[in-house]
mmCIF file of C-alpha atoms and ligand atoms in Angstrom:
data_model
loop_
_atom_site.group_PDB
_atom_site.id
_atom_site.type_symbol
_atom_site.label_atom_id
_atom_site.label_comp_id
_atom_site.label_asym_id
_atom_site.label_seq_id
_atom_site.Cartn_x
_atom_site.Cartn_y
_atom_site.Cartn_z
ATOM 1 C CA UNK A 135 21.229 7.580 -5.227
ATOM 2 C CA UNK A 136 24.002 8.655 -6.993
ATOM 3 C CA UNK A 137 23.584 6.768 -10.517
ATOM 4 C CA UNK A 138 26.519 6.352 -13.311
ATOM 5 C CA UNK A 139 24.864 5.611 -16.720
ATOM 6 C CA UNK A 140 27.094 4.194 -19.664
ATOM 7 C CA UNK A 141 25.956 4.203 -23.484
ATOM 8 C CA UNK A 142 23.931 7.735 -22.433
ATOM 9 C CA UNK A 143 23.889 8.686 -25.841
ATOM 10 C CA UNK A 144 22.244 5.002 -27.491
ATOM 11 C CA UNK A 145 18.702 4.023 -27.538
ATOM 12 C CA UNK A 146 18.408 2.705 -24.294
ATOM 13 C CA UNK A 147 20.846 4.480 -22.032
ATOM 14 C CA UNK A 148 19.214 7.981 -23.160
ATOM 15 C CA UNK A 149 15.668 6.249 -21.594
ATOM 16 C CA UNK A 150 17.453 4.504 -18.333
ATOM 17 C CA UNK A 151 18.957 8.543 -17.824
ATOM 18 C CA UNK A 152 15.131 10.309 -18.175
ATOM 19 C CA UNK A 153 13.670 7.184 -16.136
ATOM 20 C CA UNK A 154 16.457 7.620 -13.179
ATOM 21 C CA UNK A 155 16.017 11.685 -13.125
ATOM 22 C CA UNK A 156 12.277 10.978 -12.846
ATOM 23 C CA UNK A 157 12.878 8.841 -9.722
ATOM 24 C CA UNK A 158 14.911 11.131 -8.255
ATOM 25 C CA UNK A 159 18.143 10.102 -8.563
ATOM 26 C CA UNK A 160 22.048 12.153 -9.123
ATOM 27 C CA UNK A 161 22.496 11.182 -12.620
ATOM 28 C CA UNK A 162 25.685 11.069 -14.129
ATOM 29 C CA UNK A 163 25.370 10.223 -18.013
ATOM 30 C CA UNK A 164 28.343 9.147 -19.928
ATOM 31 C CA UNK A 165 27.871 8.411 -23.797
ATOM 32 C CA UNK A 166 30.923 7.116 -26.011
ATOM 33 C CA UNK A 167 31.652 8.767 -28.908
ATOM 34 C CA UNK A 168 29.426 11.700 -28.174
ATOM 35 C CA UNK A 169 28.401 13.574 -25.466
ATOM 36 C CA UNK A 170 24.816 13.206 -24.264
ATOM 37 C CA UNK A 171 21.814 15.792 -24.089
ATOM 38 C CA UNK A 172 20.739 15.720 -20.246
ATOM 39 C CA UNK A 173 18.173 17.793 -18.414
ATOM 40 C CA UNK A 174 19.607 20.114 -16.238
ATOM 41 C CA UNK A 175 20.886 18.991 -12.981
ATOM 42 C CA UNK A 176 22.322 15.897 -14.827
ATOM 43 C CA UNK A 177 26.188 15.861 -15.019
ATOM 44 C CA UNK A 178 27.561 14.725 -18.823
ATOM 45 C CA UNK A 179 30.612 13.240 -20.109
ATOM 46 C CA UNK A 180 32.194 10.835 -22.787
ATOM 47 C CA UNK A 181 33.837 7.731 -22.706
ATOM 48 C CA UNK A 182 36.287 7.174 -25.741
ATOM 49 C CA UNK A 183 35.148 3.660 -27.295
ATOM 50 C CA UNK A 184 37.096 1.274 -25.333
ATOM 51 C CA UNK A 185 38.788 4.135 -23.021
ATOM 52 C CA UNK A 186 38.964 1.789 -19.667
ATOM 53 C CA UNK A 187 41.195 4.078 -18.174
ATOM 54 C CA UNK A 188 38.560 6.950 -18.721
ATOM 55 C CA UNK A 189 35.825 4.834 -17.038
ATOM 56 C CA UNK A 190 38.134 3.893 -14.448
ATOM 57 C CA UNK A 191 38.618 7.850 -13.648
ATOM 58 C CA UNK A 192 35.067 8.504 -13.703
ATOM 59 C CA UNK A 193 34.400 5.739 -11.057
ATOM 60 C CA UNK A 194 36.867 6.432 -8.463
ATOM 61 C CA UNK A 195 36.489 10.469 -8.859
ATOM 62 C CA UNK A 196 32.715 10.154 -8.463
ATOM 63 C CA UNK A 197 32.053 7.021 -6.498
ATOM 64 C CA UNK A 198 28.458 6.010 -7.878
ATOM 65 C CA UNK A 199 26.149 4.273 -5.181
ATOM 66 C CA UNK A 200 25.022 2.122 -8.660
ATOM 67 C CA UNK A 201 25.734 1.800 -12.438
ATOM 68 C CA UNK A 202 24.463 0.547 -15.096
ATOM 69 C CA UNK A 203 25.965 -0.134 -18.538
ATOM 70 C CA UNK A 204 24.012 0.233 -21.418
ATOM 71 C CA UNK A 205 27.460 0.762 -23.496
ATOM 72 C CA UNK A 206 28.016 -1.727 -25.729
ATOM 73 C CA UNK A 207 28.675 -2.804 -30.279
ATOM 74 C CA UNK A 208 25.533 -3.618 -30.247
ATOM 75 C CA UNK A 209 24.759 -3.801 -34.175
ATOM 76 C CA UNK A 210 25.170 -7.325 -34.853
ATOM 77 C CA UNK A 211 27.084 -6.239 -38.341
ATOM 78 C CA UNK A 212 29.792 -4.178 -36.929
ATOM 79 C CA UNK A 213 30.360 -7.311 -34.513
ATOM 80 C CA UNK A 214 30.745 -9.828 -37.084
ATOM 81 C CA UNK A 215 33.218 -6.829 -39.373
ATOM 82 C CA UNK A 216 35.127 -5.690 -36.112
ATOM 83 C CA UNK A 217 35.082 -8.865 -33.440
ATOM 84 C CA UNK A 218 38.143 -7.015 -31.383
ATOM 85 C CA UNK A 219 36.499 -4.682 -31.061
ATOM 86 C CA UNK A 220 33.159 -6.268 -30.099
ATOM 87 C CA UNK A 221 34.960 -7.858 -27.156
ATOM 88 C CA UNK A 222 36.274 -4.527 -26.097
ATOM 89 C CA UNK A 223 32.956 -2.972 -25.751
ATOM 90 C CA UNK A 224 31.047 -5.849 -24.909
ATOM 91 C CA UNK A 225 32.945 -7.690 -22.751
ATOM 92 C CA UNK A 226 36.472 -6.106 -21.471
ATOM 93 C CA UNK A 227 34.539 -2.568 -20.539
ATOM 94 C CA UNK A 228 31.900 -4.326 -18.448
ATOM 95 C CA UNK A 229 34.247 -6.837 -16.698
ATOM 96 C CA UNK A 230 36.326 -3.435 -15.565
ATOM 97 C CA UNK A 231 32.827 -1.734 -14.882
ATOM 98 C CA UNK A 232 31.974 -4.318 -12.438
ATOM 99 C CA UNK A 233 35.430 -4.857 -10.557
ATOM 100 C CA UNK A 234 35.175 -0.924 -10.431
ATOM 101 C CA UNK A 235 31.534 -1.239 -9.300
ATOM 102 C CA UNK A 236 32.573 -3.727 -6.544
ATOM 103 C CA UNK A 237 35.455 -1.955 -5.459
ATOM 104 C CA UNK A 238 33.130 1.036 -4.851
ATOM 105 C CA UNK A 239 30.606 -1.053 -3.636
ATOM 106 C CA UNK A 240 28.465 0.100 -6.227
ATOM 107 C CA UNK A 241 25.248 -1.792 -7.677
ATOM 108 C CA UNK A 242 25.887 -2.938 -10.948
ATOM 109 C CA UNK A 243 23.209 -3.296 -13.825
ATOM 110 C CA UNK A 244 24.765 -4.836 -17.015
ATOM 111 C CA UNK A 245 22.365 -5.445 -20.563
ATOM 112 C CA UNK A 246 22.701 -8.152 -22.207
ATOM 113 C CA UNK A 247 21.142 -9.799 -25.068
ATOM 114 C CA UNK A 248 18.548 -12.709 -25.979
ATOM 115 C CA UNK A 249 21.078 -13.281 -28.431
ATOM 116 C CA UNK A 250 23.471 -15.692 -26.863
ATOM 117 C CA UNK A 251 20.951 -18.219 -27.443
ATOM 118 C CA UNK A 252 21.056 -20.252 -30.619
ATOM 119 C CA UNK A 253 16.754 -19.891 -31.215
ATOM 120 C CA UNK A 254 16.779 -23.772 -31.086
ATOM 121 C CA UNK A 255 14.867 -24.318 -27.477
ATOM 122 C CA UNK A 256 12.554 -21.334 -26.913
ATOM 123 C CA UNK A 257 11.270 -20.319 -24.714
ATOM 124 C CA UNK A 258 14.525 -19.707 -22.853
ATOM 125 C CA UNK A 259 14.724 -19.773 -19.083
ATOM 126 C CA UNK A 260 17.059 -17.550 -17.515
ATOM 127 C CA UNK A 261 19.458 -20.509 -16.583
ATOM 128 C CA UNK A 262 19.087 -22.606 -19.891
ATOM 129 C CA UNK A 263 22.846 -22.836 -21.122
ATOM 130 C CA UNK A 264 23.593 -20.396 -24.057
ATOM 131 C CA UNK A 265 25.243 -20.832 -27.383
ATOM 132 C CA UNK A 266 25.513 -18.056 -29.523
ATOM 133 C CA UNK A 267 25.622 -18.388 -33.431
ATOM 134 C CA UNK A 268 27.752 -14.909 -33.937
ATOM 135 C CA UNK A 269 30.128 -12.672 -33.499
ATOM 136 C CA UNK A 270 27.878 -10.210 -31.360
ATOM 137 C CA UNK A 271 26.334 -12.791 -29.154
ATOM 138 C CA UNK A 272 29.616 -14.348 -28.163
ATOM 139 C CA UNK A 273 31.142 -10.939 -27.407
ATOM 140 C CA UNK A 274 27.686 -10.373 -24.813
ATOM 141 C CA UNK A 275 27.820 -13.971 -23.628
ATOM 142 C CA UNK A 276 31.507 -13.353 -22.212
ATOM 143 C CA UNK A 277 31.040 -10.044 -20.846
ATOM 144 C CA UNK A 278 28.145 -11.840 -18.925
ATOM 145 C CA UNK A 279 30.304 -14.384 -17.514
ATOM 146 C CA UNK A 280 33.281 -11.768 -16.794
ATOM 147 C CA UNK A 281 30.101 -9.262 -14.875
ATOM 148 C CA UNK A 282 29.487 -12.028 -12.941
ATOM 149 C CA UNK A 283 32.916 -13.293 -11.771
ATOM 150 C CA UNK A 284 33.916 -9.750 -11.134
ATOM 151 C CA UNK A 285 30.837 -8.124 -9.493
ATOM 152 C CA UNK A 286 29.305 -11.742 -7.809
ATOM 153 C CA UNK A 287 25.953 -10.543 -5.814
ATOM 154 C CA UNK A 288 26.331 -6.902 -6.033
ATOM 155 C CA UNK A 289 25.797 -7.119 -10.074
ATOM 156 C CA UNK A 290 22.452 -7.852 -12.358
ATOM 157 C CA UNK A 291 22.629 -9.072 -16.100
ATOM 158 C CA UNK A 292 19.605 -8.350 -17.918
ATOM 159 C CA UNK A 293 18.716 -10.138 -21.111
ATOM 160 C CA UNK A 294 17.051 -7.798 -23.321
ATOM 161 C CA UNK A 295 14.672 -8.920 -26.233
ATOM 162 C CA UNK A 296 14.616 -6.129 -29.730
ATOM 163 C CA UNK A 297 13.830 -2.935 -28.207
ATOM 164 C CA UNK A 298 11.620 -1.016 -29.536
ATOM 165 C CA UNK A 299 10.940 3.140 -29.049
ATOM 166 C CA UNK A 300 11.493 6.301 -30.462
ATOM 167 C CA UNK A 301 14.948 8.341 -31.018
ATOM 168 C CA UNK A 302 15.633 11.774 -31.850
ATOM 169 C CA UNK A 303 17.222 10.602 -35.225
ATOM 170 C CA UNK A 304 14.312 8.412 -36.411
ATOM 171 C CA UNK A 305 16.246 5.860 -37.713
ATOM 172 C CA UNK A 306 17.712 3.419 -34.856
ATOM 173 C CA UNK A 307 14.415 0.922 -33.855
ATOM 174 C CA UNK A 308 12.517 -1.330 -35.488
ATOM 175 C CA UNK A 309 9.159 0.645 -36.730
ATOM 176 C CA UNK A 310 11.288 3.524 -37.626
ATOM 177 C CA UNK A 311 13.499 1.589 -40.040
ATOM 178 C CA UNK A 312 9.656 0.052 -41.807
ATOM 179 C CA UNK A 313 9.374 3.589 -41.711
ATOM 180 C CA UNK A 314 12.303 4.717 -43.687
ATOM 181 C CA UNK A 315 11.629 1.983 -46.215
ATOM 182 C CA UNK A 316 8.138 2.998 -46.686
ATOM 183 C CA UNK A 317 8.885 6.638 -47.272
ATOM 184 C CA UNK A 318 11.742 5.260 -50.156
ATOM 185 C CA UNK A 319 9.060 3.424 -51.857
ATOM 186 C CA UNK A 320 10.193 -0.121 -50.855
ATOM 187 C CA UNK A 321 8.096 -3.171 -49.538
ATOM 188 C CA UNK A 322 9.947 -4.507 -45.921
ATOM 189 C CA UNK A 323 10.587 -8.202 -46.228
ATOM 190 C CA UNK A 324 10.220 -9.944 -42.377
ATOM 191 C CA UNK A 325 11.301 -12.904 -41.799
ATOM 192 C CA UNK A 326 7.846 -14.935 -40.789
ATOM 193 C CA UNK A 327 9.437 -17.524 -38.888
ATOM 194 C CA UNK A 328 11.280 -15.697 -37.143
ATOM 195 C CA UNK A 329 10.242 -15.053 -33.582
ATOM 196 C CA UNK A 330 11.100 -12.052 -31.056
ATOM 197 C CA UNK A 331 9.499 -11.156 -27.900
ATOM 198 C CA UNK A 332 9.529 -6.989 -28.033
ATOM 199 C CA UNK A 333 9.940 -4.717 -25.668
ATOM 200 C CA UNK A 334 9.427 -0.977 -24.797
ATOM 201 C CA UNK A 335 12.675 0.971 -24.292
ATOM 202 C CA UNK A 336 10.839 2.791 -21.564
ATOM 203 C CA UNK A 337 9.795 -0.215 -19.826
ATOM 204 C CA UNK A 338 13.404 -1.888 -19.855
ATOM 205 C CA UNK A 339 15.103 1.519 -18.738
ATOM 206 C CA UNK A 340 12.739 1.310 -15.507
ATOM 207 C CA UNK A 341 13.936 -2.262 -14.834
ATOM 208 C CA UNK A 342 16.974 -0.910 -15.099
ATOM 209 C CA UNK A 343 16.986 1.795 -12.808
ATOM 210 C CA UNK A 344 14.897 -0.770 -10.267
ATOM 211 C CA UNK A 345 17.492 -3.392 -10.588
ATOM 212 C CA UNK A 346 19.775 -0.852 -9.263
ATOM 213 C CA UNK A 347 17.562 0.063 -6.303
ATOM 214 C CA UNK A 348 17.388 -3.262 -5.581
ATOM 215 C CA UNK A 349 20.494 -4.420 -3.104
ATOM 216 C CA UNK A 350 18.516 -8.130 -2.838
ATOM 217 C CA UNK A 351 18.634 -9.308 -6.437
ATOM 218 C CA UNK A 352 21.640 -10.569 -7.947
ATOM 219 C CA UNK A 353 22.335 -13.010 -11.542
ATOM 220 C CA UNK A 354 21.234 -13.290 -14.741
ATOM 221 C CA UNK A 355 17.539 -12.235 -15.616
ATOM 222 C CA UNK A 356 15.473 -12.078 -18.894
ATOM 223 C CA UNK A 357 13.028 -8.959 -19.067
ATOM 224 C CA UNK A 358 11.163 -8.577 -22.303
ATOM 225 C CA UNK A 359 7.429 -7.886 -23.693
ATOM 226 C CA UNK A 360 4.445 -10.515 -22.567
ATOM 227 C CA UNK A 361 3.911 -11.573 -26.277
ATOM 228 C CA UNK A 362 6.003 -13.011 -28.490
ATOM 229 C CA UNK A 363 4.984 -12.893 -32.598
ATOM 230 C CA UNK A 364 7.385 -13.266 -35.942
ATOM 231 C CA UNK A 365 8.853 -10.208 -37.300
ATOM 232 C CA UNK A 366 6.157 -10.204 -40.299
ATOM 233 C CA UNK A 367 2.944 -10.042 -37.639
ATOM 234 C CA UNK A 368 5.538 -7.407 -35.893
ATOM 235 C CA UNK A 369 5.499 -5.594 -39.362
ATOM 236 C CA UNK A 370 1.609 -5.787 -39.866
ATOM 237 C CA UNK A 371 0.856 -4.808 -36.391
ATOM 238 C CA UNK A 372 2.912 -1.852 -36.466
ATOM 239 C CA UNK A 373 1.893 -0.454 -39.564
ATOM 240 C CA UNK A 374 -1.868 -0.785 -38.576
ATOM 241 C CA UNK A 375 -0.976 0.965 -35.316
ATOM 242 C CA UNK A 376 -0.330 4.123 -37.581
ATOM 243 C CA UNK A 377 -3.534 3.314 -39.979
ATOM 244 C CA UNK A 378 -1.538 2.445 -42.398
ATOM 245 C CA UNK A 379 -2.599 -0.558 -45.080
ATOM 246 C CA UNK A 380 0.230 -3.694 -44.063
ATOM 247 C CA UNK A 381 -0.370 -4.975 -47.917
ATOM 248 C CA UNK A 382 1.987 -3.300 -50.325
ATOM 249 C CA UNK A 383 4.482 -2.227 -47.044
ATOM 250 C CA UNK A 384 5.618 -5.288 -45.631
ATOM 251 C CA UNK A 385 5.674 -9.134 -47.113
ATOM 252 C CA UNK A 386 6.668 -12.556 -45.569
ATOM 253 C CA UNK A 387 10.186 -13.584 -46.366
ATOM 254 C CA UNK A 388 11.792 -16.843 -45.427
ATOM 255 C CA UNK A 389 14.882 -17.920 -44.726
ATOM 256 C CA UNK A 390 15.489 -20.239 -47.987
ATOM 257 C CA UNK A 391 14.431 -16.824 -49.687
ATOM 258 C CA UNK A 392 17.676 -15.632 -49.135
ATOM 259 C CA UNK A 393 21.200 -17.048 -50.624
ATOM 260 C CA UNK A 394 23.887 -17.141 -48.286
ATOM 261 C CA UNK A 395 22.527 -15.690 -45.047
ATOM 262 C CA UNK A 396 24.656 -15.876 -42.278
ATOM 263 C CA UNK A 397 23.031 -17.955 -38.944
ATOM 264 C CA UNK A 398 20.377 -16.176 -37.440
ATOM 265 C CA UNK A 399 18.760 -17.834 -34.792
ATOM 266 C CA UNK A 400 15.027 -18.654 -35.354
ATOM 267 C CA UNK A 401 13.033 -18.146 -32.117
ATOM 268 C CA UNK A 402 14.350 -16.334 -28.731
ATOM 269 C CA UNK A 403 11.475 -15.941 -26.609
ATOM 270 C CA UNK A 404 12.280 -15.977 -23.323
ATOM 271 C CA UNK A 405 10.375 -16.687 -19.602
ATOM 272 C CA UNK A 406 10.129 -13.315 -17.790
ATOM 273 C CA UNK A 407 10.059 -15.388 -14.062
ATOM 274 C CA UNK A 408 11.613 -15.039 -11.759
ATOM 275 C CA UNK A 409 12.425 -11.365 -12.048
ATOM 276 C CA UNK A 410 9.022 -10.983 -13.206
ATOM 277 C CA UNK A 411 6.966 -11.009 -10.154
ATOM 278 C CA UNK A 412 9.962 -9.800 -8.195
ATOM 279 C CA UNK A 413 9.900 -6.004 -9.591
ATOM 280 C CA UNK A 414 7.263 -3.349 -9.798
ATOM 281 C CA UNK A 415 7.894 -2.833 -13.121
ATOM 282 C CA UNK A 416 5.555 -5.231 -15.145
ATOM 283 C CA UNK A 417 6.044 -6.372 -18.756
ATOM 284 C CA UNK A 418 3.874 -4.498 -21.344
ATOM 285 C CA UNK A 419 1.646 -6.283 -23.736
ATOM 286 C CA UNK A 420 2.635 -5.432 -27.655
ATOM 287 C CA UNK A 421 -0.726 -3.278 -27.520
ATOM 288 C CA UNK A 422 0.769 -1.296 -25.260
ATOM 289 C CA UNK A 423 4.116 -1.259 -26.482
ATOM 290 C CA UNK A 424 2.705 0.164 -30.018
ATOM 291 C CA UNK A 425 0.613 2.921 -28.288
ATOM 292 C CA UNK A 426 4.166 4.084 -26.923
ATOM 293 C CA UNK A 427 5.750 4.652 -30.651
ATOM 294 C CA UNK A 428 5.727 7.846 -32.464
ATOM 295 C CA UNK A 429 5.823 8.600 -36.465
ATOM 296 C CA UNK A 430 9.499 9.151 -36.486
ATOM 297 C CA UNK A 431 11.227 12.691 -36.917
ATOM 298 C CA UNK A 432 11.607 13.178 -41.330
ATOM 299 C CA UNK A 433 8.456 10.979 -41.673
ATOM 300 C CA UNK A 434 5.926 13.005 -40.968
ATOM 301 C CA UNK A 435 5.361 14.415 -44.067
ATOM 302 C CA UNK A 436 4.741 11.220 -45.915
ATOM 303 C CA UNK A 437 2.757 9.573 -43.141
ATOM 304 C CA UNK A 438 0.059 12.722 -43.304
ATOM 305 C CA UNK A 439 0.260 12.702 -47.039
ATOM 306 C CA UNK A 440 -0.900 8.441 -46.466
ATOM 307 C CA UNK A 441 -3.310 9.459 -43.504
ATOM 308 C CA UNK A 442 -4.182 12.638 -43.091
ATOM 309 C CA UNK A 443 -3.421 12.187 -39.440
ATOM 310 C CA UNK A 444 -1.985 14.763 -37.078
ATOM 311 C CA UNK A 445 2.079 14.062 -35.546
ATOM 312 C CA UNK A 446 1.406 13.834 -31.832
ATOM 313 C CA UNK A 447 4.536 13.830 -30.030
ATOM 314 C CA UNK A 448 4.658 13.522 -26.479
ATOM 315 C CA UNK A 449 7.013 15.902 -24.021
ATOM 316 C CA UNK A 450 7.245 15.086 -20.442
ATOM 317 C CA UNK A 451 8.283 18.699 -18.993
ATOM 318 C CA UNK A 452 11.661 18.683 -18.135
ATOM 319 C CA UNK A 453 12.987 15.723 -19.546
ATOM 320 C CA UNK A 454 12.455 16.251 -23.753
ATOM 321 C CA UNK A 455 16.080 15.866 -24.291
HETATM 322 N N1 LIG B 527 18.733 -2.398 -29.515
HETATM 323 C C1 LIG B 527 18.194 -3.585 -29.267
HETATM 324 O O1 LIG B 527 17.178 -3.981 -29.876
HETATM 325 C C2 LIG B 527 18.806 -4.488 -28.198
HETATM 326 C C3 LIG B 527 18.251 -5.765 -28.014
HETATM 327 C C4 LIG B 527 18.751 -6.580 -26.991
HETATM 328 C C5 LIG B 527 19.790 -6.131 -26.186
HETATM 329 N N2 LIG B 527 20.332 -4.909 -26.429
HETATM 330 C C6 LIG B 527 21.413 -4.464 -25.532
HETATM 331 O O2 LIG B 527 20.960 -3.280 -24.907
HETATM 332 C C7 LIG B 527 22.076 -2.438 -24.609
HETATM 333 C C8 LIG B 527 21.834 -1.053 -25.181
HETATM 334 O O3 LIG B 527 21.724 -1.167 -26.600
HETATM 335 P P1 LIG B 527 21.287 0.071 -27.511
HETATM 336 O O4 LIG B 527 20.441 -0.464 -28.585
HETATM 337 O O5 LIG B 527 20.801 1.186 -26.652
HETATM 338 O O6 LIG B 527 22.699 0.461 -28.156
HETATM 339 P P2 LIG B 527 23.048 1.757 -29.001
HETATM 340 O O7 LIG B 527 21.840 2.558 -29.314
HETATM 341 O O8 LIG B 527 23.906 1.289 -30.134
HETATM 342 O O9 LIG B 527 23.944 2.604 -27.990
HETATM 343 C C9 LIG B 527 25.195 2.127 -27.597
HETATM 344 C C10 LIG B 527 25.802 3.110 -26.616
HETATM 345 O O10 LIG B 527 27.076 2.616 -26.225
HETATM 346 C C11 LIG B 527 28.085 3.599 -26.489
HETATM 347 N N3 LIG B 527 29.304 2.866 -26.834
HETATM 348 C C12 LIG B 527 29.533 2.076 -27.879
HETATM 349 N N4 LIG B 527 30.739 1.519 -27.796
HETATM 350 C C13 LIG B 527 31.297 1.990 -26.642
HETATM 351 C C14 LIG B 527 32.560 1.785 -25.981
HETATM 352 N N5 LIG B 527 33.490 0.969 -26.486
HETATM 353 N N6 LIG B 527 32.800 2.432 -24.824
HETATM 354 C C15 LIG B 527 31.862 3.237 -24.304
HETATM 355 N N7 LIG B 527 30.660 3.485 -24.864
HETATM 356 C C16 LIG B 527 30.387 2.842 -26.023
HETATM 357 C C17 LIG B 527 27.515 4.439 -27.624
HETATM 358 O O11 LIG B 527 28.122 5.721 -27.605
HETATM 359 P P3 LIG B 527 28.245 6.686 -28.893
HETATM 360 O O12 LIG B 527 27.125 6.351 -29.813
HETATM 361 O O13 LIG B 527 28.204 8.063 -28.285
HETATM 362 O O14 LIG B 527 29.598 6.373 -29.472
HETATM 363 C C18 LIG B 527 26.040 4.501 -27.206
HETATM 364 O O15 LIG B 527 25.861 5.443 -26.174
HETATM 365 C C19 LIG B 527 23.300 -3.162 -25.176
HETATM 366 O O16 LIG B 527 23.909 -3.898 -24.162
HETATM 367 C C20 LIG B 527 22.711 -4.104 -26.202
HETATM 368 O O17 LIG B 527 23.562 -5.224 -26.396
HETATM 369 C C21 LIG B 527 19.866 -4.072 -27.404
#
């Protein structure tokens, strides 16, 4: 099919465009303020943050068969600093996506985010209402409700748990900030009761790209890892997956250890049913998830230094953008 992705140039719109080439799809990658790196054969373009009339071209010059929008603010921090503009991204853009989408009668696969729950009554079903405790969640909760008014049964939300993977920056996901701190000399402090349910980027771009195969699945989803853990046994885990020693890198921190913190909410796992079950794709244990993560790029000196290992970094001909 012929397959618009938005955000081409983030975390998990650069995985949803390799995952949709390898399935055989006409890509067409758009990032925002850059332009994306694409294998050949894939057409590339940018979307000025918050350019609607831009998208708007795009859609009607192109007509996509399906789209999905992994465009979004999506550091909670520039949310809370910038809410306009957390609203334009997060909630205006996809609500024009998916009247463009229907217009076109396009598919229409929209991310969204664990976080517009309040981490009160894990583990969250799919239809359990939502109540977001910030400025980022809010933003996602409305452009949730504004995919589906606009879009009805041609459109899919997907509520994504942290992602984890690697990027060609080394700095963006979870074990590659630990990483970062590591290499400055500083001990991480994770929050130990604070509970996430991780998944691979590779695994949610597939969803993704299924979702929009899909023309007999419609409404709001969860998709995440199988296991759920606090971000300390996150921490542990990941720096034992590189044979590193967890004591002296990361320690337990808890909430009341920190004055002022803004609300965070405690624990969003969430129930992968129904679309679990429903798709081919199938959620990855955290075993699996770690074998997936590389040392990232401007660590590998100090992780050989710590382990004498070897940097084994994995190509897929064709698609090592
Ligand atoms: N990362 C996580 O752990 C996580 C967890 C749960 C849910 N999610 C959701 O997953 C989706 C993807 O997140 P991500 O982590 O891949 O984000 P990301 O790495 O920050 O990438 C965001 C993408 O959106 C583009 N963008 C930003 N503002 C835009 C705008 N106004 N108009 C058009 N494009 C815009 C960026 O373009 P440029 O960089 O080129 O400007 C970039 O391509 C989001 O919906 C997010 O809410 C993420």
């Amino acid at each position: 099919m012929r397959l618009l992705v938005l955000g081409a140039t983030g975390l998990l719109g650069r995985e949803v465009v390799r995952s949709a080439v390898r399935r055989g799809h006409q890509v067409l990658a758009l990032g925002g303020s850059r332009e994306p790196s694409a294998p050949r054969g894939v057409e590339v373009g940018r979307l000025a943050r918050g350019d609607l009339a831009a998208a708007e071209r795009w859609i009607l010059d192109r007509f996509p068969e399906g789209i999905v929008n992994a465009a979004a603010m999506a550091d909670v921090n520039e949310c809370e600093r910038d809410p306009e503009g957390a609203r334009l991204a997060n909630a205006r853009l996809p609500e024009r996506l998916a009247q463009l989408a229907h217009h076109v009668g396009a598919r229409f696969v929209h991310v969204s985010t664990d976080m517009v729950f309040d981490g009160r009554g894990a583990p969250y079903r799919s239809t359990d209402p939502a109540s977001p405790v910030n400025a980022y969640g809010r933003s996602k909760l409305e452009g949730e409700a504004a995919v589906m008014a606009a879009a009805g049964h041609g459109a899919c939300v997907v509520r994504s748990t942290p992602i984890l993977g690697n990027t060609p920056g080394g700095d963006r996901t979870v074990h590659e900030r630990l990483f970062l701190d590591w290499k400055a000399g500083k001990v991480s402090g994770l929050f130990a009761e604070e509970i996430r349910q991780p998944v691979a980027v590779t695994n949610l771009a597939d969803v993704c790209v299924e979702l929009a195969e899909r023309d007999n699945l419609s409404g709001i989803f969860h998709w995440g890892g199988r296991d759920a853990m606090s971000r300390h046994e996150m921490g542990v885990r990941i720096a034992r997956r590189f044979g590193l020693d967890p004591a002296g890198l990361v320690r337990p921190v808890n909430y009341a250890d920190i004055p002022d913190l803004p609300p965070r909410p405690r624990d969003l796992s969430v129930e992968l049913r129904p679309l679990e079950g429903k798709l081919r794709t199938q959620p990855m244990g955290f075993d699996e998830i770690l074998d997936e993560l590389e040392v990232p790029r401007g660590c590998e000196a100090w992780w050989r230094e710590r382990t004498g290992g070897e940097v084994v970094r994995r190509l897929v001909e064709g698609l090592d953008f």
